[in-house]
């Protein structure tokens, strides 16, 4: 049998339950039988998101680039920037349909090996499935304005081989000319003032001038596969001598044994209890970024739950936060420009690792670079550096299958460096703080499971002139709390189980900066349901998911509340006017 992509509750509980003679593997041919009340075909899946600010405008041009029915894991097309088209913002429209039964896929789109978007596939239904999303890809403008690039799409199977499924995917780019005046008002730029003249050098919200992909060559997609902590994937690169700012953007997803890493117990718990499960290594994972083998940053990934996760009925038709729009993570590397610019024409390397990784992770990154348009050379050097390695405390108490496992950690990093460009000699100071806390509790012989995780990440970037004046600053805080509770009870028939589960999680982000930059986002889901299961097939079940989404920034405000119950949307309200307290 193929490796399994199981329902979380099964993964969590079956290995812990005394009656663990149960099948731990899910056959790829099993169909998810949905409750009788399920809606008619084909199932359209939705990730609640905010409409893009320029959705109401007519695109200056539309470029349908790819329409493909997958028979191999990847497909390519040639991209050329549309001619005779004036645009300031670009959107990637991805739509896909499947009429197969294969569950668990992940897909991504790359342009010239730089990842633009990552998405997971929703659960198959007998009637077929359909989903689509629009993503603002303006930050990749330097690539989108080029021609003769390879656009590639990979559809990677998470569960064994695919037989007779059909996946059809379309990729279209839309280009908008957002009125410059409006743009300036609504998308505040953080400006750096030239010290001598009064010229302005734009920073922050402006797309990079150059993007260097840190990705794999790619006949299976341009992501690197990481199977263990010591797997370090890296790419050699060189940057132009007039680079004045550098940011690395990371895309990452966890699969198989680490799909539910936040609920993995320590290895010795599995060993002492003689459990066959290989989902161990504790419940902390961290993606580390290394420049020439030195640690320069680390991020904790937001736990995206795939369509079959925890209780598949939770995600019909509202998919989990991030399931269609995987978030990416940024690390400001400007203070390290002194190293990256050292010795002209010499190669440096950027590497990625996952702490405590189990098979497997798909990961790659884009190095965004801003160039000094008034000079062909900048000089740069370091000022201060502190090791960003997180220090963790782990605590375990258990007796047989019941126990409590805690992981807690906090790290602070501070780094600064100067860059002398045509705009002046500026010092970039980066301050970062990560707080992590996770608890896993098992009761009643492992039949009752509770997971609680809190992550808080703060990043601040301050740019100062030699005279000590603040020329730009931006602060960002992300939080992603997660709570899962699940209980399993044997059914009256042989090999049947009742599983009740609850989940509450959110993605919160707040940004503040000079030039009036201020934005808030809070996306929260609460799910509750039960299912009656035999051989990893859902015989019956019911679930409800409520989601509230709140976003506020220079473009305005958007609030939406959606309630799905029994596989259908029951309530869906939104507003473009938010009450001051709407975020509560
Ligand atoms: C470019 O667009 C303008 C306005 O739509 C049109 O008048 C012109 O002929 C176009 N030029 C080319 C080369 O297509
Ligand atoms: C993709 O485009 C083709 C042709 O334009 C269309 O027939 C098909 O329905 C589209 N598929 C999806 C999933 O949007
Ligand atoms: C699924 O797609 C294939 C290929 O497009 C088609 O031949 C088949 O009839 C479809 N099946 C259903 C049930 O729509
Ligand atoms: C595009 O690239 C191909 C091969 O990479 C080359 O043969 C072709 O001349 C290029 N076309 C343009 C317009 O640059
Ligand atoms: C392939 O398609 C056939 C006919 O629709 C179906 O009976 C069979 O179960 C499918 N196989 C798999 C592995 O889904
Ligand atoms: C852009 O906005 C300004 C001021 O609101 C207006 O005068 C101008 O006509 C607009 N331009 C376009 C192309 O819409
Ligand atoms: C797509 O391009 C990549 C290289 O960019 C190559 O490795 C891969 O085999 C290509 N895929 C197909 C289906 O041609
Ligand atoms: C700083 O950069 C400017 C412009 O690139 C250059 O003219 C100047 O000499 C540099 N200053 C020093 C001290 O290197
Ligand atoms: C830029 O400023 C930093 C800190 O004030 C200083 O150490 C460095 O030598 C300066 N660089 C240049 C080229 O003036
Ligand atoms: C129940 O399960 C046991 C062990 O798997 C098996 O020996 C027995 O035949 C099953 N009974 C029925 C009625 O299916
Ligand atoms: C659904 O929305 C209506 C108003 O549109 C509201 O009165 C009702 O309480 C909502 N129901 C739930 C369960 O949220």
Coordinates of C-alpha atoms in Angstrom, one line a residue, residues 135-566:
X135 CA -3.3 36.3 -6.4
X136 CA -1.7 39.7 -6.6
X137 CA 1.7 38.9 -8.1
X138 CA 2.9 42.5 -8.6
X139 CA 5.9 41.9 -6.4
X140 CA 7.3 39.7 -9.2
X141 CA 7.0 42.6 -11.7
X142 CA 10.7 42.4 -12.7
X143 CA 10.1 38.9 -14.0
X144 CA 6.6 39.7 -15.4
X145 CA 8.1 42.5 -17.5
X146 CA 10.6 40.1 -19.1
X147 CA 10.1 37.9 -22.1
X148 CA 10.9 34.4 -23.2
X149 CA 10.8 33.0 -19.7
X150 CA 9.7 29.5 -18.8
X151 CA 6.5 29.3 -16.8
X152 CA 6.1 25.9 -15.1
X153 CA 3.4 24.3 -13.1
X154 CA 3.9 21.2 -11.1
X155 CA 1.2 19.0 -9.6
X156 CA 2.7 16.7 -7.1
X157 CA 1.0 13.7 -5.7
X158 CA 1.2 13.3 -2.0
X159 CA -0.2 9.8 -2.0
X160 CA 1.2 7.1 -4.2
X161 CA 0.8 7.0 -7.9
X162 CA -2.1 8.4 -9.8
X163 CA -4.0 6.2 -12.2
X164 CA -6.9 7.5 -14.1
X165 CA -7.6 10.9 -12.6
X166 CA -7.9 14.0 -14.7
X167 CA -6.6 17.3 -13.5
X168 CA -7.2 20.3 -15.7
X169 CA -5.5 23.5 -14.8
X170 CA -5.5 27.0 -16.4
X171 CA -3.1 29.8 -15.7
X172 CA -4.0 33.3 -16.8
X173 CA -2.3 36.6 -16.1
X174 CA -4.3 39.9 -15.9
X175 CA -2.6 43.3 -15.9
X176 CA -4.1 46.4 -14.4
X177 CA -3.1 50.0 -14.8
X178 CA -4.0 51.3 -11.4
X179 CA -4.2 55.1 -11.5
X180 CA -0.9 56.4 -10.2
X181 CA -2.5 59.0 -8.0
X182 CA -4.9 56.4 -6.4
X183 CA -2.0 54.1 -6.0
X184 CA 0.0 56.6 -4.1
X185 CA -2.9 57.3 -1.8
X186 CA -3.9 53.7 -1.2
X187 CA -0.7 51.8 -1.2
X188 CA 1.7 53.9 0.8
X189 CA 5.3 53.6 0.0
X190 CA 8.0 54.0 2.5
X191 CA 10.4 56.5 1.1
X192 CA 14.1 57.1 1.7
X193 CA 15.1 60.6 1.3
X194 CA 18.4 61.5 -0.4
X195 CA 20.4 63.2 2.3
X196 CA 21.9 65.9 0.1
X197 CA 19.3 66.5 -2.6
X198 CA 15.6 66.0 -2.0
X199 CA 15.3 63.0 -4.3
X200 CA 13.4 60.1 -3.0
X201 CA 14.4 56.5 -3.3
X202 CA 11.4 54.2 -2.9
X203 CA 11.5 51.2 -0.7
X204 CA 9.3 48.5 0.7
X205 CA 6.1 48.2 -1.2
X206 CA 7.9 48.7 -4.5
X207 CA 8.6 45.5 -6.4
X208 CA 12.2 44.4 -6.4
X209 CA 14.3 45.1 -9.5
X210 CA 15.6 41.6 -9.7
X211 CA 14.6 38.2 -8.4
X212 CA 17.1 35.4 -8.0
X213 CA 15.4 32.0 -7.6
X214 CA 16.8 29.7 -4.9
X215 CA 15.2 26.6 -6.3
X216 CA 15.7 23.2 -7.8
X217 CA 16.4 22.5 -11.5
X218 CA 13.0 20.9 -11.7
X219 CA 11.8 18.1 -13.9
X220 CA 9.6 17.3 -10.8
X221 CA 8.9 21.0 -10.0
X222 CA 11.3 23.6 -8.8
X223 CA 10.9 22.8 -5.2
X224 CA 13.6 21.1 -3.1
X225 CA 12.6 18.1 -1.1
X226 CA 13.9 17.9 2.5
X227 CA 13.6 14.6 4.3
X228 CA 15.7 15.2 7.4
X229 CA 17.3 17.9 9.5
X230 CA 20.7 17.4 7.9
X231 CA 19.4 17.9 4.4
X232 CA 20.6 21.3 3.5
X233 CA 19.5 22.5 0.1
X234 CA 21.3 25.5 -1.4
X235 CA 21.9 27.4 -4.5
X236 CA 24.9 29.5 -5.6
X237 CA 24.2 33.0 -6.6
X238 CA 25.8 36.3 -7.4
X239 CA 24.2 39.7 -7.0
X240 CA 24.7 43.0 -9.0
X241 CA 27.3 45.4 -7.4
X242 CA 24.6 48.1 -7.1
X243 CA 22.2 46.1 -4.9
X244 CA 21.1 48.3 -1.9
X245 CA 18.4 46.0 -0.5
X246 CA 17.9 42.2 -0.3
X247 CA 14.9 40.2 1.1
X248 CA 14.5 36.4 0.9
X249 CA 11.0 35.1 0.5
X250 CA 10.4 31.4 1.4
X251 CA 7.7 29.0 0.2
X252 CA 7.3 25.8 2.2
X253 CA 4.8 23.0 2.8
X254 CA 5.0 19.9 5.0
X255 CA 3.9 16.5 4.0
X256 CA 3.7 12.8 5.0
X257 CA 5.2 12.2 8.4
X258 CA 5.5 15.9 9.1
X259 CA 2.1 16.9 7.6
X260 CA 0.8 17.3 11.2
X261 CA 4.2 18.2 12.8
X262 CA 2.5 20.3 15.4
X263 CA 1.0 17.1 16.9
X264 CA 4.0 14.8 16.7
X265 CA 5.2 13.4 20.1
X266 CA 8.8 12.8 20.9
X267 CA 10.5 9.7 19.5
X268 CA 11.0 8.0 22.9
X269 CA 7.2 8.1 23.6
X270 CA 6.7 6.1 20.4
X271 CA 9.6 3.7 21.2
X272 CA 8.7 3.1 24.9
X273 CA 5.0 2.4 23.9
X274 CA 6.2 0.3 21.1
X275 CA 4.0 2.2 18.6
X276 CA 4.6 1.7 14.9
X277 CA 4.0 5.3 14.0
X278 CA 7.0 7.2 12.6
X279 CA 5.5 10.6 13.2
X280 CA 7.8 11.7 15.9
X281 CA 10.6 14.2 16.5
X282 CA 8.4 16.4 18.8
X283 CA 6.2 19.3 17.8
X284 CA 8.6 22.0 16.8
X285 CA 9.8 22.8 13.2
X286 CA 11.7 25.7 12.0
X287 CA 13.0 26.7 8.5
X288 CA 16.5 28.1 8.7
X289 CA 18.1 30.3 6.1
X290 CA 21.8 30.1 5.7
X291 CA 24.2 32.5 3.9
X292 CA 27.5 30.8 3.1
X293 CA 26.6 28.2 5.8
X294 CA 26.0 30.8 8.5
X295 CA 22.5 31.1 10.0
X296 CA 21.0 34.4 9.0
X297 CA 17.3 33.9 9.8
X298 CA 14.6 31.4 10.7
X299 CA 10.9 31.1 10.2
X300 CA 8.2 29.0 11.7
X301 CA 5.7 27.9 9.1
X302 CA 2.0 28.5 9.5
X303 CA 0.4 25.0 9.7
X304 CA -1.7 24.8 6.5
X305 CA -4.2 21.9 6.8
X306 CA -5.0 20.0 3.6
X307 CA -8.4 18.9 2.3
X308 CA -8.2 15.5 4.1
X309 CA -6.8 16.9 7.4
X310 CA -8.3 16.4 10.8
X311 CA -11.9 15.9 9.6
X312 CA -12.3 16.2 5.8
X313 CA -15.9 17.3 6.3
X314 CA -14.6 20.5 7.9
X315 CA -13.3 21.6 4.5
X316 CA -16.5 21.3 2.4
X317 CA -16.7 23.7 0.8
X318 CA -14.6 26.2 2.8
X319 CA -11.0 25.0 2.7
X320 CA -8.6 25.7 5.5
X321 CA -6.7 29.0 5.9
X322 CA -3.9 29.1 3.3
X323 CA -4.9 25.8 1.5
X324 CA -5.2 27.7 -1.8
X325 CA -3.0 30.7 -1.0
X326 CA 0.0 29.4 0.8
X327 CA 1.6 32.2 2.8
X328 CA 5.3 33.0 2.1
X329 CA 7.8 34.1 4.7
X330 CA 10.3 36.9 4.5
X331 CA 13.7 37.5 6.0
X332 CA 15.4 40.9 5.5
X333 CA 18.9 40.3 4.4
X334 CA 20.1 43.9 3.7
X335 CA 22.4 43.9 6.8
X336 CA 24.3 41.0 5.1
X337 CA 24.9 42.9 1.8
X338 CA 28.5 43.5 2.9
X339 CA 29.0 39.7 2.7
X340 CA 27.0 39.2 -0.5
X341 CA 28.8 42.0 -2.3
X342 CA 32.3 40.9 -1.1
X343 CA 34.8 40.0 -3.7
X344 CA 33.2 40.9 -7.0
X345 CA 32.2 38.0 -9.3
X346 CA 32.6 35.5 -6.5
X347 CA 29.7 33.1 -5.8
X348 CA 27.8 32.9 -2.5
X349 CA 25.3 30.4 -1.4
X350 CA 21.9 30.6 0.2
X351 CA 20.7 27.4 1.9
X352 CA 17.5 26.2 3.5
X353 CA 17.1 23.6 6.2
X354 CA 14.2 22.4 8.4
X355 CA 15.0 21.7 12.0
X356 CA 13.9 18.2 13.2
X357 CA 12.4 17.5 9.8
X358 CA 10.9 14.1 9.0
X359 CA 10.0 13.2 5.4
X360 CA 9.2 15.4 3.8
X361 CA 9.1 19.2 3.1
X362 CA 8.8 21.0 -0.3
X363 CA 10.7 24.2 -0.1
X364 CA 12.2 27.0 -2.2
X365 CA 12.9 30.7 -2.1
X366 CA 13.1 33.9 -4.1
X367 CA 15.8 36.5 -3.4
X368 CA 14.3 39.9 -4.1
X369 CA 16.9 42.6 -4.9
X370 CA 16.6 46.3 -5.2
X371 CA 19.2 48.1 -7.4
X372 CA 20.6 51.6 -7.2
X373 CA 19.5 53.2 -10.5
X374 CA 21.9 56.1 -10.1
X375 CA 25.0 54.1 -9.5
X376 CA 26.7 51.0 -10.7
X377 CA 28.3 50.2 -7.3
X378 CA 27.4 50.4 -3.7
X379 CA 29.6 49.6 -0.8
X380 CA 28.4 47.8 2.3
X381 CA 29.5 46.4 5.6
X382 CA 28.3 44.8 8.8
X383 CA 27.9 46.5 12.2
X384 CA 26.3 44.1 14.5
X385 CA 25.2 40.4 14.5
X386 CA 23.6 38.1 17.0
X387 CA 23.0 34.4 16.5
X388 CA 19.3 33.9 15.7
X389 CA 19.1 30.2 16.8
X390 CA 16.0 29.5 18.9
X391 CA 16.5 28.0 22.4
X392 CA 13.9 25.4 23.2
X393 CA 12.8 23.9 26.4
X394 CA 11.1 20.5 26.1
X395 CA 9.1 18.9 28.9
X396 CA 7.5 15.4 28.7
X397 CA 5.5 13.5 31.3
X398 CA 3.8 10.3 30.3
X399 CA 2.7 7.0 31.6
X400 CA 2.0 4.4 29.0
X401 CA -0.1 6.1 26.3
X402 CA -1.2 9.1 28.4
X403 CA 0.9 12.2 28.8
X404 CA 1.7 15.8 28.3
X405 CA 4.4 17.2 26.1
X406 CA 5.5 20.8 26.0
X407 CA 7.9 22.7 23.8
X408 CA 8.6 26.3 24.5
X409 CA 11.1 28.7 23.0
X410 CA 12.0 32.3 22.4
X411 CA 14.6 33.9 20.3
X412 CA 15.6 37.4 19.5
X413 CA 17.9 38.4 16.7
X414 CA 19.5 41.7 16.0
X415 CA 21.6 42.5 13.1
X416 CA 22.6 45.7 11.4
X417 CA 24.7 46.7 8.5
X418 CA 25.4 49.8 6.4
X419 CA 25.0 50.4 2.7
X420 CA 26.5 53.4 0.9
X421 CA 24.6 54.0 -2.3
X422 CA 23.8 57.1 -4.3
X423 CA 21.1 57.9 -1.8
X424 CA 23.7 58.2 1.0
X425 CA 25.2 55.9 3.7
X426 CA 22.3 54.3 5.5
X427 CA 22.3 51.7 8.2
X428 CA 19.6 49.0 8.2
X429 CA 18.9 47.6 11.6
X430 CA 16.8 44.4 11.8
X431 CA 15.2 43.2 15.0
X432 CA 13.3 39.9 15.2
X433 CA 11.6 38.0 17.9
X434 CA 10.0 34.6 17.8
X435 CA 7.9 33.1 20.6
X436 CA 6.8 29.5 20.4
X437 CA 4.7 27.4 22.7
X438 CA 3.2 24.0 22.0
X439 CA 1.4 21.5 24.2
X440 CA 0.2 18.0 23.3
X441 CA -2.0 16.2 25.7
X442 CA -3.2 12.6 25.6
X443 CA -5.7 11.0 27.8
X444 CA -7.9 7.8 28.2
X445 CA -5.2 5.6 26.7
X446 CA -4.5 8.0 23.9
X447 CA -8.1 8.2 22.8
X448 CA -8.4 11.8 23.7
X449 CA -6.0 14.2 22.1
X450 CA -5.5 17.9 22.5
X451 CA -3.0 20.1 20.7
X452 CA -2.4 23.7 21.5
X453 CA 0.1 25.8 19.7
X454 CA 0.9 29.5 19.8
X455 CA 3.4 31.3 17.5
X456 CA 4.2 34.9 17.6
X457 CA 6.8 36.4 15.2
X458 CA 7.8 40.1 15.3
X459 CA 10.1 41.6 12.6
X460 CA 11.2 45.2 12.6
X461 CA 13.4 47.0 10.1
X462 CA 14.7 50.5 10.7
X463 CA 16.8 52.4 8.2
X464 CA 18.8 55.3 9.6
X465 CA 21.0 57.9 8.0
X466 CA 24.5 58.6 9.2
X467 CA 23.2 61.5 11.2
X468 CA 20.9 59.1 13.1
X469 CA 17.7 60.2 11.4
X470 CA 15.1 57.6 10.8
X471 CA 14.5 57.4 7.0
X472 CA 12.3 54.3 6.9
X473 CA 10.8 51.8 9.2
X474 CA 8.5 48.9 9.1
X475 CA 7.3 46.5 11.8
X476 CA 5.3 43.4 11.3
X477 CA 3.8 41.0 13.7
X478 CA 2.3 37.6 12.8
X479 CA 0.5 35.2 15.2
X480 CA -0.9 31.8 14.4
X481 CA -2.7 30.1 17.3
X482 CA -4.0 26.6 16.7
X483 CA -6.1 24.3 18.9
X484 CA -7.3 20.8 18.1
X485 CA -9.3 18.4 20.2
X486 CA -10.2 15.0 19.1
X487 CA -11.8 11.9 20.8
X488 CA -12.1 8.5 19.3
X489 CA -14.6 5.8 20.5
X490 CA -15.0 2.3 19.1
X491 CA -18.2 1.6 17.2
X492 CA -20.5 -1.3 17.9
X493 CA -19.5 -3.0 14.7
X494 CA -16.1 -4.5 14.2
X495 CA -13.4 -2.1 13.0
X496 CA -15.6 1.0 13.2
X497 CA -14.9 4.2 15.1
X498 CA -16.6 7.4 16.1
X499 CA -14.3 10.4 15.9
X500 CA -15.3 13.8 17.2
X501 CA -13.0 16.7 16.5
X502 CA -12.8 20.5 17.1
X503 CA -10.4 22.9 15.6
X504 CA -9.8 26.6 16.0
X505 CA -7.0 28.4 14.3
X506 CA -6.1 31.8 12.9
X507 CA -3.7 33.8 10.9
X508 CA -3.2 37.3 12.2
X509 CA -0.9 39.9 10.8
X510 CA -0.3 43.5 11.6
X511 CA 2.0 45.9 9.8
X512 CA 3.1 49.4 10.6
X513 CA 5.6 51.6 8.9
X514 CA 6.7 55.1 8.0
X515 CA 4.9 56.8 5.1
X516 CA 1.5 55.9 6.7
X517 CA 1.8 52.1 6.1
X518 CA -0.6 50.4 8.4
X519 CA -2.4 47.1 7.8
X520 CA -4.2 44.5 9.8
X521 CA -5.5 41.0 8.9
X522 CA -7.2 38.5 11.0
X523 CA -8.5 35.3 9.5
X524 CA -10.1 32.8 11.8
X525 CA -11.8 29.4 11.5
X526 CA -13.7 27.3 14.0
X527 CA -14.7 23.8 13.1
X528 CA -16.6 21.1 14.8
X529 CA -17.8 17.8 13.6
X530 CA -17.9 14.0 14.0
X531 CA -17.5 11.1 11.7
X532 CA -18.1 7.4 11.7
X533 CA -15.2 5.6 10.1
X534 CA -14.3 2.1 8.9
X535 CA -11.0 1.4 7.1
X536 CA -10.3 5.1 6.7
X537 CA -13.6 5.5 4.9
X538 CA -16.1 8.0 6.3
X539 CA -19.4 6.1 6.6
X540 CA -21.3 9.1 7.9
X541 CA -20.6 12.3 9.6
X542 CA -21.4 16.0 10.0
X543 CA -19.4 19.1 10.4
X544 CA -19.7 22.9 10.5
X545 CA -17.1 25.5 9.9
X546 CA -17.4 29.2 10.7
X547 CA -14.9 31.7 9.4
X548 CA -14.4 35.3 10.1
X549 CA -12.1 37.4 8.0
X550 CA -11.1 41.0 8.7
X551 CA -8.6 43.1 6.8
X552 CA -7.9 46.8 7.0
X553 CA -5.2 48.8 5.2
X554 CA -4.7 51.8 2.9
X555 CA -7.1 50.3 0.4
X556 CA -9.9 50.3 2.9
X557 CA -11.6 47.7 5.0
X558 CA -13.1 44.3 4.4
X559 CA -15.0 42.0 6.8
X560 CA -16.6 38.7 6.0
X561 CA -18.3 36.0 8.0
X562 CA -19.1 32.7 6.5
X563 CA -20.8 29.7 8.0
X564 CA -20.7 26.3 6.3
X565 CA -22.7 23.3 7.6
X566 CA -23.3 19.9 6.1

